[in-house]
Structure formats: C-alpha cells, structure tokens
mmCIF file of N, CA and C and ligand atoms in Angstrom:
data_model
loop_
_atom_site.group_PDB
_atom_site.id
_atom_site.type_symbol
_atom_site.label_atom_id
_atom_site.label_comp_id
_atom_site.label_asym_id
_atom_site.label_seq_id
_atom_site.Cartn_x
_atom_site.Cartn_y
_atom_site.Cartn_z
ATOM 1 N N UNK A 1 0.832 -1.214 0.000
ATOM 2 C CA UNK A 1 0.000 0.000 0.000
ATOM 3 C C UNK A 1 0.858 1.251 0.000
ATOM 4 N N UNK A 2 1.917 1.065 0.935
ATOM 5 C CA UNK A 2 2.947 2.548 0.891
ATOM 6 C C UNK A 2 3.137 2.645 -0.244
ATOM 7 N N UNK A 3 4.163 1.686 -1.280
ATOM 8 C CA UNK A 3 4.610 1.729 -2.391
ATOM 9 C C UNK A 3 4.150 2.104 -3.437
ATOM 10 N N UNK A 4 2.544 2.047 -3.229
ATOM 11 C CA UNK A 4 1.250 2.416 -4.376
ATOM 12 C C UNK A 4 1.140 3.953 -4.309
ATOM 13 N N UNK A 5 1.496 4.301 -2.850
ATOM 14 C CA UNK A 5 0.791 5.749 -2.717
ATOM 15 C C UNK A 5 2.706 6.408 -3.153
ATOM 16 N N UNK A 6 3.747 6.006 -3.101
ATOM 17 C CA UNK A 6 4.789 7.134 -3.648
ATOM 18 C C UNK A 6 4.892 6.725 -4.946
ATOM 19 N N UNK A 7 4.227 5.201 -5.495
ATOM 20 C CA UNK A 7 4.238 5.185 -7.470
ATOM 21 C C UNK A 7 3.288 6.698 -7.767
ATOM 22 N N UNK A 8 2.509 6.410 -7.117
ATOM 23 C CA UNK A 8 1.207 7.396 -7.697
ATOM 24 C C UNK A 8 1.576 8.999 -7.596
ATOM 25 N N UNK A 9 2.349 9.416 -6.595
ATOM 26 C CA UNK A 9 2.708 10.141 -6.131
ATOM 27 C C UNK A 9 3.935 10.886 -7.045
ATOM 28 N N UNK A 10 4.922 9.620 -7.396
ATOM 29 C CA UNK A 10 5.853 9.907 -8.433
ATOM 30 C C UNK A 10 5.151 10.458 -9.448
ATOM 31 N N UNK A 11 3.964 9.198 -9.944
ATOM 32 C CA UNK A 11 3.461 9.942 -11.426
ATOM 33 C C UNK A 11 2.574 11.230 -11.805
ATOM 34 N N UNK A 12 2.031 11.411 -10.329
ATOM 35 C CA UNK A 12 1.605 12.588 -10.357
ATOM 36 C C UNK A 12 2.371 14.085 -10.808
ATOM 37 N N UNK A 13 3.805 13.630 -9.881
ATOM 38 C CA UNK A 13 4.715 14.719 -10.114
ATOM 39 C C UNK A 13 5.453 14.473 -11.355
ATOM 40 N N UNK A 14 5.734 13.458 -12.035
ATOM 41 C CA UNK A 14 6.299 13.489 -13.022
ATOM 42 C C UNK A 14 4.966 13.945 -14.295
ATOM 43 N N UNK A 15 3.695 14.039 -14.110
ATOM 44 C CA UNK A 15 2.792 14.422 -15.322
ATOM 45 C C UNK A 15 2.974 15.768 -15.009
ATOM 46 N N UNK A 16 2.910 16.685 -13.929
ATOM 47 C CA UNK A 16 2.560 17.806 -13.786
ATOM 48 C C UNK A 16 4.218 18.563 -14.482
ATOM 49 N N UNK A 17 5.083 18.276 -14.334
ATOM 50 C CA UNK A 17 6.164 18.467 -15.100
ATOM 51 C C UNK A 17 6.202 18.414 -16.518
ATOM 52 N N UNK A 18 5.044 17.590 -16.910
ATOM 53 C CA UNK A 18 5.374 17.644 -18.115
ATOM 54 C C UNK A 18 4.603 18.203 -19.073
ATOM 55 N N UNK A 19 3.077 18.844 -18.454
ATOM 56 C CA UNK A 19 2.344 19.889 -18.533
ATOM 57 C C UNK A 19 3.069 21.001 -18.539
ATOM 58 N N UNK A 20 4.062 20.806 -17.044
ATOM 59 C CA UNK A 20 4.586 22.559 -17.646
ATOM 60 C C UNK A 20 5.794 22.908 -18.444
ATOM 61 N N UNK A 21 5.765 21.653 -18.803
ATOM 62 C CA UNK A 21 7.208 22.145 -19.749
ATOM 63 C C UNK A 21 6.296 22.544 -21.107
ATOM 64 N N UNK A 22 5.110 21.920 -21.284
ATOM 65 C CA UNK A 22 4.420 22.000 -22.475
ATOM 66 C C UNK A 22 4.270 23.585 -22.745
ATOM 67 N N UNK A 23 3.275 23.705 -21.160
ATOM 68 C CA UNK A 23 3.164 25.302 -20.970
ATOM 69 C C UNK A 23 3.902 26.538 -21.603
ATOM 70 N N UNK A 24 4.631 25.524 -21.262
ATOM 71 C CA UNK A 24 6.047 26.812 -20.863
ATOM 72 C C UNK A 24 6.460 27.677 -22.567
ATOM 73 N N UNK A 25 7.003 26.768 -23.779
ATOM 74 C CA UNK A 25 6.873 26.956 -24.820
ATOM 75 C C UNK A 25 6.224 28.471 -25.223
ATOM 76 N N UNK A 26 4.704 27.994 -25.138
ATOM 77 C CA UNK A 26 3.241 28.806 -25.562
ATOM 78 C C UNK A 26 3.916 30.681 -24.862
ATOM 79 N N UNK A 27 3.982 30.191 -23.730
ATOM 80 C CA UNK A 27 4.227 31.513 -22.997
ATOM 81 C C UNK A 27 5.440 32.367 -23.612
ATOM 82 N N UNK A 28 6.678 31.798 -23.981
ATOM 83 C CA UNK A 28 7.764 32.433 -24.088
ATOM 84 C C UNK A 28 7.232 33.193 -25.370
ATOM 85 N N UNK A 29 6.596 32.003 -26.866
ATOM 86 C CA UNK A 29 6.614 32.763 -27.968
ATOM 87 C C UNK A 29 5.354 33.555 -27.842
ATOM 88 N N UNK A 30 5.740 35.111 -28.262
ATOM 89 C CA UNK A 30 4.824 36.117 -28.536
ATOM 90 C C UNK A 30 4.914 36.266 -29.689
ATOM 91 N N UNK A 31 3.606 35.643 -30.149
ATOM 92 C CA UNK A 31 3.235 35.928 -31.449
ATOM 93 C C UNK A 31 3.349 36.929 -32.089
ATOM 94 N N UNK A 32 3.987 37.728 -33.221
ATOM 95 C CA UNK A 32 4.351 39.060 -33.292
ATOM 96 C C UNK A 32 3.694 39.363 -34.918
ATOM 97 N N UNK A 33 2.996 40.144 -35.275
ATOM 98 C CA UNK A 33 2.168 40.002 -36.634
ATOM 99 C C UNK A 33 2.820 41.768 -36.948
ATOM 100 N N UNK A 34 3.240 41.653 -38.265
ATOM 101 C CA UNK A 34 4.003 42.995 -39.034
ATOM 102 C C UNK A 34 3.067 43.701 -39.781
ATOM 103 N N UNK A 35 3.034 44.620 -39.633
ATOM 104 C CA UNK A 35 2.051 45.337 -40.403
ATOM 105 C C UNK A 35 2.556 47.342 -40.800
ATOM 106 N N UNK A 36 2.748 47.404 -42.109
ATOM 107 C CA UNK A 36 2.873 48.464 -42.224
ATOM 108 C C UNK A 36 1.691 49.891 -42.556
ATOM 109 N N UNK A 37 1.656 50.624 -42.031
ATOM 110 C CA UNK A 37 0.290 51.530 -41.987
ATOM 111 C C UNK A 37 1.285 53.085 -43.396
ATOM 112 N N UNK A 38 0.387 53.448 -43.732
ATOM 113 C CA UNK A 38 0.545 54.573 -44.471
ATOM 114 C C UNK A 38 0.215 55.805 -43.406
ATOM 115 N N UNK A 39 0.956 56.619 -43.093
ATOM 116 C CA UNK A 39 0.919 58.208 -42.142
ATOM 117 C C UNK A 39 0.890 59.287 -42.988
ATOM 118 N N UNK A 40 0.124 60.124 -43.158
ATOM 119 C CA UNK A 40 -0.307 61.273 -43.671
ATOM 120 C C UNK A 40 -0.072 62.322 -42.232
ATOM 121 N N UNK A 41 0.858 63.456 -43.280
ATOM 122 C CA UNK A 41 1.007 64.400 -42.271
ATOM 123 C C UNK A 41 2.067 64.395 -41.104
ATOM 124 N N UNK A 42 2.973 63.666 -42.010
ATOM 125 C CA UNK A 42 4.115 64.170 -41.268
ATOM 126 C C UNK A 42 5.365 64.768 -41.732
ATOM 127 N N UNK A 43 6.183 66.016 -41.545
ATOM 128 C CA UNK A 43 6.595 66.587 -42.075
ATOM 129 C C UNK A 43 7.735 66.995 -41.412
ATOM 130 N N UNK A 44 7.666 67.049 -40.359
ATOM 131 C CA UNK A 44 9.460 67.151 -39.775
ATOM 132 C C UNK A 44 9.905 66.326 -38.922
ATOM 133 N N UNK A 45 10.680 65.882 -38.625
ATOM 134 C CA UNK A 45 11.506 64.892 -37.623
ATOM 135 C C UNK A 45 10.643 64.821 -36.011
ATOM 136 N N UNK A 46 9.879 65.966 -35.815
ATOM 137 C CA UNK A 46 9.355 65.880 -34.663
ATOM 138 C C UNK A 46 7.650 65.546 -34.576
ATOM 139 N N UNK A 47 7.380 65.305 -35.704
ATOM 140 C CA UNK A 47 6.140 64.756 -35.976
ATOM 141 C C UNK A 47 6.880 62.803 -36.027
ATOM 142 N N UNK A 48 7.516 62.676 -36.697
ATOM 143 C CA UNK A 48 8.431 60.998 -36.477
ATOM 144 C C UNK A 48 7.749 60.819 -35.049
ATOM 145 N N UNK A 49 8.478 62.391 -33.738
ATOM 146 C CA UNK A 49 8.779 61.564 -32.760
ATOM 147 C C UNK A 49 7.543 61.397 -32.373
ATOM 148 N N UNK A 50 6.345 62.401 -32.586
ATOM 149 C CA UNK A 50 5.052 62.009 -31.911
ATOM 150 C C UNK A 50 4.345 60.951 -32.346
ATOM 151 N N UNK A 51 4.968 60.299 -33.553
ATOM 152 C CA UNK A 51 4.054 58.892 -33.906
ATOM 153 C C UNK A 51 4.258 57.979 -33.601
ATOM 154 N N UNK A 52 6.208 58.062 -33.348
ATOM 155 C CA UNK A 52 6.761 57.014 -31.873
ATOM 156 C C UNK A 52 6.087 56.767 -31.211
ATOM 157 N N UNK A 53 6.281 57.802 -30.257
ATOM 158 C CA UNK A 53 5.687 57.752 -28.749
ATOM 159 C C UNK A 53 4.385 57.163 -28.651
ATOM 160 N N UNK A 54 3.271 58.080 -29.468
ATOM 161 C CA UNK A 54 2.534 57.419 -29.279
ATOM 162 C C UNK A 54 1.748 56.179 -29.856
ATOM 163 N N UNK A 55 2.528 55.240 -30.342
ATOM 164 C CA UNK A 55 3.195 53.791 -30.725
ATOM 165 C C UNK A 55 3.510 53.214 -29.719
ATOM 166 N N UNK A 56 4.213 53.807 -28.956
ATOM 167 C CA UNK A 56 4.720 53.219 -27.504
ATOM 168 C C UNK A 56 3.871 53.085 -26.712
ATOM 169 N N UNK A 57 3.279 53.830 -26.669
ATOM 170 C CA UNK A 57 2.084 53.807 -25.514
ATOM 171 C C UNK A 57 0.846 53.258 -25.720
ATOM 172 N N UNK A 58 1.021 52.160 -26.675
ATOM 173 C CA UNK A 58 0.086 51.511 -27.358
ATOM 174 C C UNK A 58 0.114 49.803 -26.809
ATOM 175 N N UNK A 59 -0.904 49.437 -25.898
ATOM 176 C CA UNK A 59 -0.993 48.392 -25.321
ATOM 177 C C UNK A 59 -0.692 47.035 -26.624
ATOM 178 N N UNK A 60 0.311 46.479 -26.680
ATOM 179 C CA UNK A 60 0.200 45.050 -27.305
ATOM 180 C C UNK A 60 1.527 45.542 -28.822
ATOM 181 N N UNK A 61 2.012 46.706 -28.803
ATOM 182 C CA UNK A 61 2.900 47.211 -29.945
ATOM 183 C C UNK A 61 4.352 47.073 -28.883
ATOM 184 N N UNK A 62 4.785 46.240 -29.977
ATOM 185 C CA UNK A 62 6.038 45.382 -29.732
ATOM 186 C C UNK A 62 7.389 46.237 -29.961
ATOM 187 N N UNK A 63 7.107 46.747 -31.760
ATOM 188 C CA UNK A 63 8.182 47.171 -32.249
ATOM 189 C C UNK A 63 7.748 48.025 -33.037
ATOM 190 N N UNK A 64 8.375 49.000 -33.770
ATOM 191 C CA UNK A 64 8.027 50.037 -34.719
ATOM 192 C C UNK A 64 8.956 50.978 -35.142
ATOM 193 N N UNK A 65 8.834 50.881 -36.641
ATOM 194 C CA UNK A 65 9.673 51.935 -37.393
ATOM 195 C C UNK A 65 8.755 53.163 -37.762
ATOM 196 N N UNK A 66 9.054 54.202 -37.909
ATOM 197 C CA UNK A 66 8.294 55.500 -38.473
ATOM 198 C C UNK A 66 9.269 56.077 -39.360
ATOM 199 N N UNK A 67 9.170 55.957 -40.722
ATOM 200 C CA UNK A 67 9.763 56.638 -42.057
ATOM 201 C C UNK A 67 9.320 57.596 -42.568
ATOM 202 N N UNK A 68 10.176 59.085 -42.115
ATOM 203 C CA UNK A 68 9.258 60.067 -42.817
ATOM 204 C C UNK A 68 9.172 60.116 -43.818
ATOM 205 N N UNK A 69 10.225 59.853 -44.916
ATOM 206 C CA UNK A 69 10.341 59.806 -46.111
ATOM 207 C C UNK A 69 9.492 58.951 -47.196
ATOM 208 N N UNK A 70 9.033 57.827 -46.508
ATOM 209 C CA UNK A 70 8.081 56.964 -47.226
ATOM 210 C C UNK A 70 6.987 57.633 -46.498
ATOM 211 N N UNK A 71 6.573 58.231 -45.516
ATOM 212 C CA UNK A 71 5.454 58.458 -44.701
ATOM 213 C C UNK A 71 4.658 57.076 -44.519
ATOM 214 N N UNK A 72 5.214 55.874 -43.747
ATOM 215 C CA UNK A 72 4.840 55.208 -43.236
ATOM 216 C C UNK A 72 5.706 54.630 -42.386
ATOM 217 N N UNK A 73 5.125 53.659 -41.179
ATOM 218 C CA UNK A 73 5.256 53.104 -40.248
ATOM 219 C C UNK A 73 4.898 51.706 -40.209
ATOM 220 N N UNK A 74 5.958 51.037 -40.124
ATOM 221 C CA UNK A 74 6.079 49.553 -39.858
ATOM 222 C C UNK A 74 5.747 49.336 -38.372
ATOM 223 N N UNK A 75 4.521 48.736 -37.887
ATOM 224 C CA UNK A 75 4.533 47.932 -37.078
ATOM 225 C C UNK A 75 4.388 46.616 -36.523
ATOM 226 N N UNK A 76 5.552 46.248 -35.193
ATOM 227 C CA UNK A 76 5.140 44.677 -34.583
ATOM 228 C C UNK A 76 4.039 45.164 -33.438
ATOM 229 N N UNK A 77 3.089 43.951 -33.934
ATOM 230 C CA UNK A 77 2.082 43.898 -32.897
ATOM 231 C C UNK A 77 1.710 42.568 -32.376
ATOM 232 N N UNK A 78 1.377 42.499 -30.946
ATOM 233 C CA UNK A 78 0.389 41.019 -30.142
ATOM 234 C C UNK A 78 -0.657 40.913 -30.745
ATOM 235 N N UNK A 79 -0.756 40.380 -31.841
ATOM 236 C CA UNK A 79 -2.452 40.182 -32.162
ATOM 237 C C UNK A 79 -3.562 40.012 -31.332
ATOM 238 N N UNK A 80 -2.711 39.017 -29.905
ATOM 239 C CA UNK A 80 -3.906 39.391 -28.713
ATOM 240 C C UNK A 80 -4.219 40.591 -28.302
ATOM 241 N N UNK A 81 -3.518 41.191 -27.804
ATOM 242 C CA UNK A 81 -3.909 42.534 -27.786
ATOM 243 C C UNK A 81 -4.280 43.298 -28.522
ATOM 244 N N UNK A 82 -4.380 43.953 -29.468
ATOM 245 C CA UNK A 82 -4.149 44.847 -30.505
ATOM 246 C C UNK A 82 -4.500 44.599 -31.884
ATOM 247 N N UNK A 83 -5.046 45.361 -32.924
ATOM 248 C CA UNK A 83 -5.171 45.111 -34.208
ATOM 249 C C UNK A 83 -5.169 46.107 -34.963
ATOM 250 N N UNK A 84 -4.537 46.273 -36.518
ATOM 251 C CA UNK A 84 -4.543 47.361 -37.328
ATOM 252 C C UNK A 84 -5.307 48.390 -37.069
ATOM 253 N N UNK A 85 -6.874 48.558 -36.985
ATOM 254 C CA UNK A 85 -7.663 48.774 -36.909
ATOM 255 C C UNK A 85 -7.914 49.617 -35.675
ATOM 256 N N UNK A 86 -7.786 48.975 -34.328
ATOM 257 C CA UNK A 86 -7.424 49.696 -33.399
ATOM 258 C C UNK A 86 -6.087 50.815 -33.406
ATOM 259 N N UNK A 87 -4.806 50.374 -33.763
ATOM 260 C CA UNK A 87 -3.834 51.343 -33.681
ATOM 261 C C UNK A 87 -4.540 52.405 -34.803
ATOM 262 N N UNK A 88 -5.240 52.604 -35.809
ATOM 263 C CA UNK A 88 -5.515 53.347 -36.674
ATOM 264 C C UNK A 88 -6.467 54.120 -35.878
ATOM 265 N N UNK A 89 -6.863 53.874 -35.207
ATOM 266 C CA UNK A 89 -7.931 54.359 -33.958
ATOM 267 C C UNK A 89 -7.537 55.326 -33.306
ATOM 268 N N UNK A 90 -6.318 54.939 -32.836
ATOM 269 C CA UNK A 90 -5.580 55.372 -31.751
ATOM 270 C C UNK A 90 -5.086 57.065 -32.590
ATOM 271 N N UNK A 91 -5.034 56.906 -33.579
ATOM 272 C CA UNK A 91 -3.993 58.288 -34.165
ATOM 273 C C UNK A 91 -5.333 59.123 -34.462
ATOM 274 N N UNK A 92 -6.734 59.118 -34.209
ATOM 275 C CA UNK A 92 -7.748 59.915 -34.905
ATOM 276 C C UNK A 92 -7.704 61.361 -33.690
ATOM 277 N N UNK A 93 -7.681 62.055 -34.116
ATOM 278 C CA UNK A 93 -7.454 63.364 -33.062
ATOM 279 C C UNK A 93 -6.524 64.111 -33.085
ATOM 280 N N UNK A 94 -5.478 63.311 -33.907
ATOM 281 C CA UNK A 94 -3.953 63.222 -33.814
ATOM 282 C C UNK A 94 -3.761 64.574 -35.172
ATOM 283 N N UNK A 95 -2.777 65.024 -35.766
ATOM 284 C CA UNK A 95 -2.788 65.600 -36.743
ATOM 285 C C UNK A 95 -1.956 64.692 -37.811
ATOM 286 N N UNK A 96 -2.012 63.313 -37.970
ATOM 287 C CA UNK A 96 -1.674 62.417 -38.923
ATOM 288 C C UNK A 96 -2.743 61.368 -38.723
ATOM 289 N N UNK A 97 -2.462 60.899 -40.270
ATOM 290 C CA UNK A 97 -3.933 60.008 -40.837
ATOM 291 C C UNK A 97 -2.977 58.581 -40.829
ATOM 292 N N UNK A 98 -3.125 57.667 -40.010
ATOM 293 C CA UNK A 98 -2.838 56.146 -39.938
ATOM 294 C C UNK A 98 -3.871 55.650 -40.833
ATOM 295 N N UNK A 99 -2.932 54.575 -41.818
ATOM 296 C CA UNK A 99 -3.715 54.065 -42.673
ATOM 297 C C UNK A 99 -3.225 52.376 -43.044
ATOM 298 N N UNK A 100 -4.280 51.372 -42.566
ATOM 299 C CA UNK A 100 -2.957 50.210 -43.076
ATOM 300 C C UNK A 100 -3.113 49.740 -44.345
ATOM 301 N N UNK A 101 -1.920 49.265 -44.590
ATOM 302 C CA UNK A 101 -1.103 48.847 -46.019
ATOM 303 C C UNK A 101 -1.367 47.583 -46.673
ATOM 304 N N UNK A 102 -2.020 47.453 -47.381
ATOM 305 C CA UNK A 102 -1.573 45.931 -47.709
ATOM 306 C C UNK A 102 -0.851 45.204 -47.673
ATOM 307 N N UNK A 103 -1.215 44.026 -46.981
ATOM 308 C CA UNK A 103 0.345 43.188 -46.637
ATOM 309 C C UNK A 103 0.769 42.502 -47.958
ATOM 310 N N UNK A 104 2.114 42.003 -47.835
ATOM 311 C CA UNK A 104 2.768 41.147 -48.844
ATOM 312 C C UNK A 104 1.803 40.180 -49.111
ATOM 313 N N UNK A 105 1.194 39.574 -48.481
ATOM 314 C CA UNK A 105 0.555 38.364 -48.520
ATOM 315 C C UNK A 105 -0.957 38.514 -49.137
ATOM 316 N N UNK A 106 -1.685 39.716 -48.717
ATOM 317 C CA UNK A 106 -2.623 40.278 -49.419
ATOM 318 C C UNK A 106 -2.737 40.426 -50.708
ATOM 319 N N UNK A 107 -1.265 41.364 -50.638
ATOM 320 C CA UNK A 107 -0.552 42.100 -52.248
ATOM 321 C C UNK A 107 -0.553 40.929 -52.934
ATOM 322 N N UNK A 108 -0.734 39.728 -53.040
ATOM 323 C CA UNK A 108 0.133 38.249 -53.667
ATOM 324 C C UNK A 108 -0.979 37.835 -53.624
ATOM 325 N N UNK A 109 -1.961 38.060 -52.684
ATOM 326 C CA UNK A 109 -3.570 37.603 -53.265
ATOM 327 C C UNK A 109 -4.460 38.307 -54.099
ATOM 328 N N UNK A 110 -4.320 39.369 -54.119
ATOM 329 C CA UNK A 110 -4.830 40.795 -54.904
ATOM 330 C C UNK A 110 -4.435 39.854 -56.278
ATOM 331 N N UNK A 111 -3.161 40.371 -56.245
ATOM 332 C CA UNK A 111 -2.721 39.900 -57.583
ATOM 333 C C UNK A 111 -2.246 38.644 -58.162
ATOM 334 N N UNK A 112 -2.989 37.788 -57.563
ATOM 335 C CA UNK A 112 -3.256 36.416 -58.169
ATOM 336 C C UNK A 112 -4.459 36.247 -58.992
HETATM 337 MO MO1 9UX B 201 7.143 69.624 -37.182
HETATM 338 MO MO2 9UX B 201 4.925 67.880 -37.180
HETATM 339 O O1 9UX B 201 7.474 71.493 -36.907
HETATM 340 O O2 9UX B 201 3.149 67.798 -36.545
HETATM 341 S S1 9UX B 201 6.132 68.523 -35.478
HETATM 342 S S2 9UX B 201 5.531 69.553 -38.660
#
C-alpha cells in the first residue's frame, strides 16, 4: 500500500512536469504580426517623434519603425492585444492620418 501511494505520487509529479514544460513553450513565444500603416502628415523629424511615442504607448505594440520619407510606419504587434484597426484608432485626433497597407501576402492575393 505505501509503495502504491509514492508510485502514484511519483506519477503525479512526473505528469505535472510535463504539462509545464508543455506550458512553458506557448508563454515564451509572442506571437508578433508585421504590419505596415501609411501616415499622412508628417513633415518634420518631430512629428516621427510624436508617432513614436505614441506607438509606444500603445498596449500590445512590440516594435516600430516611423519613415518620414516613405510616410509610413512599420509595425510589430500582439495580435492578442491589438489590431490594425485599433492602432488606426488610436492616431484619430492626432494631426496624422494612420492608414494600413496591404500586406505582402494580401498584395500576392490581390494579384493572383
Ligand atoms: Mo514639425 Mo509635425 O514642426 O506635426 S512637429 S511639422
């Protein structure tokens, strides 16, 4: 009877280990989805920085370029959190027009 209750005991602890190693995986990778938006209305280096910032302060935005010269902005986003749509949201009030881009993958369905 002892021997039954530390087998069981072992396998208990050896399954729950191996749940969290499963776990564990899921958590580290953050899904990161690229998306470039078209910006209207920006015109000097300090309009760049206000589309930064407030990029930054954007719940679920990972990473981001702002090109004045193309007048657009590459962004990484958590798809859980966050979507084109919303960050385009986010800039209305703003004195630049967020607009998103067709992705490569779109562009390649468009034109198929
Ligand atoms: Mo520069 Mo931008 O003087 O809104 S900050 S044009």
């Amino acid at each position: 009877m002892k021997y039954l209750l530390i087998l069981s005991t072992v396998l208990i602890f050896g399954l729950s280990v191996m749940v969290t190693a499963q776990e564990k995986p899921k958590d580290e990778k953050i899904k990161v989805e690229t998306q470039t938006f078209e910006v209207e209305g920006m015109t000097c280096q300090s309009c760049v920085n206000s589309v930064e910032t407030k990029l930054g302060k954007i719940d679920g935005v990972e990473n981001y370029k702002v090109d004045l010269d193309k007048g657009e902005a590459v962004v990484e986003y958590n798809p859980a959190k966050v979507n084109a749509k919303k960050i385009e949201k986010e800039f209305e009030g703003t004195p630049y027009k967020v607009t998103e881009k067709a992705t490569k993958t779109n562009k390649n369905k468009q034109e198929e």
